[in-house]
Amino acid sequence: MPENTNSTERVALTPWWRTAVVYQVYPRSFADADGDGIGDLRGIASRLDYLQDLGVDVLWLSPVYPSPQDDNGYDISDYQDIDPTFGTLAEFDALLEGVHERGMKLVMDLVVNHTSDEHAWFAESRSSKDSPKRDWYWWRPPREGRTPGEPGAEPTNWKSFFSGPTWEYDEETEEYYLHLFSRKQPDLNWENPEVRHAVYAMMRWWLDRGVDGFRMDVINMISKTLPLTDGTVQDGERYGEGFNLFAGGPRIHEFLAEMHAEVFAGRSAELLTVGEMPGVTVEEARLFTDPERAEVDMVFQFEHVALDQGAGKWDVRGLDLRDLKASLGRWQEGLAEIGWNSLYWNNHDQPRIVSRFGDDGEHRVRSAKMLGTVLHMHRGTPYVYQGEEIGMTNAPFAGIEDFEDLESVNHYHHAVDAGEDPGSVLAALRTMSRDNARTPMQWDDSAHAGFTAGTPWLAVNPNHREINAARAVADPDSVHAHYRRLIDLRHTVPVVAHGDFEMLLPDDPHVYAFLRRHESEELLVVANFTGDEVGAEVKDADQWSGEELLLGNLEQGARRPDGPGIVLAPWEARVYRRVV
Ligand code: TEU
């Protein structure tokens, strides 16, 4: 960006996605048109008017490709087709046309760190040690002096994200193959240029079909540090932590720059790329998202969704609001000049935010609106996960038999086998399991919430009688109405998309407050993360309390606490605007 560019010109030059809002659809759980209890493409197509009315600009579809569904589609057996459970390529084209007709865009999920073990590439690779595709995956001999197939014989001691080792022994060829996730998700070897160019050709095929970009699954894991070596084994652990040995490897920027050059460069279409990058730091994200470097437009970082976790995901802790402000504040500051943030509370891997950081009981609606306000008023591209816009909550899972997600089910059996109390393991699952995000979308108060005429693959949350889109759309005070307003502000009030960010009250354990500034416009956002009345001790509070209230989240008729200064009701959020 030329130095002497004034802010108006800067806004004009900024990429389209800086004013966009993305809506994530989890196809298995969104809308089922054929009554088989699993969502599908025709179901999504039947809800496009709802999405257009919400105001979102981009739909991100979690995987819909052929897959044995071991990890609900993140295990792909054919990249250039549609799983019959979800529909056909013709139905996909019709959906894409419907999205574009409504002025929206569609982003696909690109899962190329690994394939399914039922993908033709892997079938050929495992067929023999001399297979021309052997080196398309990571094959290694058993560890010297160990009995092949026995624990400890794995080439490295890494633990998988889904419990157990990251290596599976193949009796046929007497070697192990690497899988950072499930054993049905073997990792592709990106060191092999044939692999990379096969992936680029597949990506061009989808872009030529009209899709508008990609969300890239665990894309920072495609470059491993060579040679592959053991990780550190924590006390009481059987396997070692290999994260820093397989994530953010030495060739990651080279691979992403090559991908950009081979797939995106020279295309006129307005495309979006977002890289999911567990463990990525602010410094690394500046490099990945610096437009000059042409790698990705933005990344998904994980810091803020690990703040209520101790030694791992299942070691559930309370959230200290100061930690949240410190983390999000650092990302805002770190990507203020170079790069760009994605903003999310929810996705198909995270529990529902209103149950996690809000109050999904008495103050469900107000706290869901407060959380939406805080996130959407930050600088970056917001992502809304299906159901978040109506304040869907975590689900009342009773026993392990109620869970479907292999990460959760594997963890349960691993922990219980290791002697942990089943009740406390279940309690952690109820709070943190990914299945909380995957219960069917609640469209109305009918039997299966209008999701399916059949039997849903995962039980509908019984609170759909009260919490559903039909009711929310009809209620001007609903979470849905508030999200429509938030999205509209990003489209109509320049400071929301383009303003600088300044965190306030970093040490206040109850109030989240920050400023946004752009040209002559200034916003003050104050939000109460507690169920009690609290004061927001910001500078010029009295003056601010007299300014225009651009957005509030109190129900009509609810009393706003009087000053002096700014006093917030339980879970209240306010956005003040002034012209300076
Ligand atoms: O998730 C990667 C990832 O980091 C998560 O698995 C995360 O570790 C976990 O869910 C947090 O509990 C991506 C996809 O989003 C996820 O659905 C897939 O299971 C995974 O990759 C493998 O493809």
Short mmCIF file of C-alpha atoms and ligand atoms in Angstrom, two decimals, residues 24 26 60 62-63 71-75 109 111 113-114 161-162 181-182 185 215 217-218 221 243 276-278 302 309 313-314 347-350 405-407 432 434 438, ligand 1:
data_model
loop_
_atom_site.label_atom_id
_atom_site.label_comp_id
_atom_site.label_asym_id
_atom_site.label_seq_id
_atom_site.Cartn_x
_atom_site.Cartn_y
_atom_site.Cartn_z
CA GLN A 24 -20.32 -21.55 8.34
CA TYR A 26 -22.04 -27.85 8.80
CA TRP A 60 -18.33 -21.73 4.11
CA SER A 62 -17.69 -27.95 5.76
CA PRO A 63 -16.73 -30.97 3.62
CA ASP A 71 -14.41 -37.80 10.94
CA ASN A 72 -17.66 -36.49 9.46
CA GLY A 73 -16.20 -35.72 6.06
CA TYR A 74 -12.76 -34.46 7.10
CA ASP A 75 -11.58 -37.80 5.70
CA ASP A 109 -13.37 -26.78 2.82
CA VAL A 111 -8.68 -30.90 3.54
CA ASN A 113 -3.05 -32.38 5.10
CA HIS A 114 -4.53 -35.85 4.92
CA PHE A 161 -5.29 -35.50 18.12
CA PHE A 162 -7.82 -38.30 18.43
CA PHE A 181 -5.76 -37.47 13.26
CA SER A 182 -7.58 -40.82 12.97
CA GLN A 185 -6.86 -40.05 7.86
CA ARG A 215 -11.09 -22.67 4.12
CA ASP A 217 -7.98 -27.47 7.15
CA VAL A 218 -4.93 -27.68 9.49
CA MET A 221 0.65 -29.05 9.37
CA PHE A 243 3.14 -30.61 17.75
CA GLU A 276 -6.93 -23.06 9.90
CA MET A 277 -3.70 -23.02 11.91
CA PRO A 278 -3.72 -24.55 15.39
CA PHE A 302 -6.85 -20.93 18.54
CA GLN A 309 -8.57 -25.15 29.35
CA LYS A 313 -8.87 -29.63 26.06
CA TRP A 314 -10.57 -31.82 28.63
CA ASN A 347 -17.30 -23.54 14.65
CA HIS A 348 -17.94 -27.30 14.30
CA ASP A 349 -15.02 -28.07 16.66
CA GLN A 350 -15.96 -25.74 19.53
CA ASP A 405 -17.69 -37.40 17.50
CA LEU A 406 -14.67 -39.74 17.32
CA GLU A 407 -12.45 -37.21 19.14
CA MET A 432 -16.13 -29.30 25.59
CA ARG A 434 -17.45 -30.95 19.43
CA ARG A 438 -23.15 -30.48 15.77
O1 TEU B 1 -9.51 -29.35 13.13
C1 TEU B 1 -8.20 -29.29 13.54
C2 TEU B 1 -8.10 -29.15 14.96
O2 TEU B 1 -7.26 -28.52 15.45
C3 TEU B 1 -9.14 -29.78 15.75
O3 TEU B 1 -9.14 -31.10 15.57
C4 TEU B 1 -8.89 -29.55 17.15
O4 TEU B 1 -7.75 -30.11 17.55
C5 TEU B 1 -9.92 -30.14 17.94
O5 TEU B 1 -11.08 -30.26 17.32
C6 TEU B 1 -10.11 -29.24 19.05
O6 TEU B 1 -10.71 -30.01 19.93
C7 TEU B 1 -9.70 -29.61 11.76
C8 TEU B 1 -11.19 -29.71 11.51
O7 TEU B 1 -11.78 -28.49 11.83
C9 TEU B 1 -11.71 -30.84 12.38
O8 TEU B 1 -13.11 -30.93 12.32
C10 TEU B 1 -11.08 -32.12 11.90
O9 TEU B 1 -11.46 -33.14 12.76
C11 TEU B 1 -9.56 -32.00 11.89
O10 TEU B 1 -9.08 -30.79 11.35
C12 TEU B 1 -8.97 -33.09 11.02
O11 TEU B 1 -9.33 -32.86 9.69
#
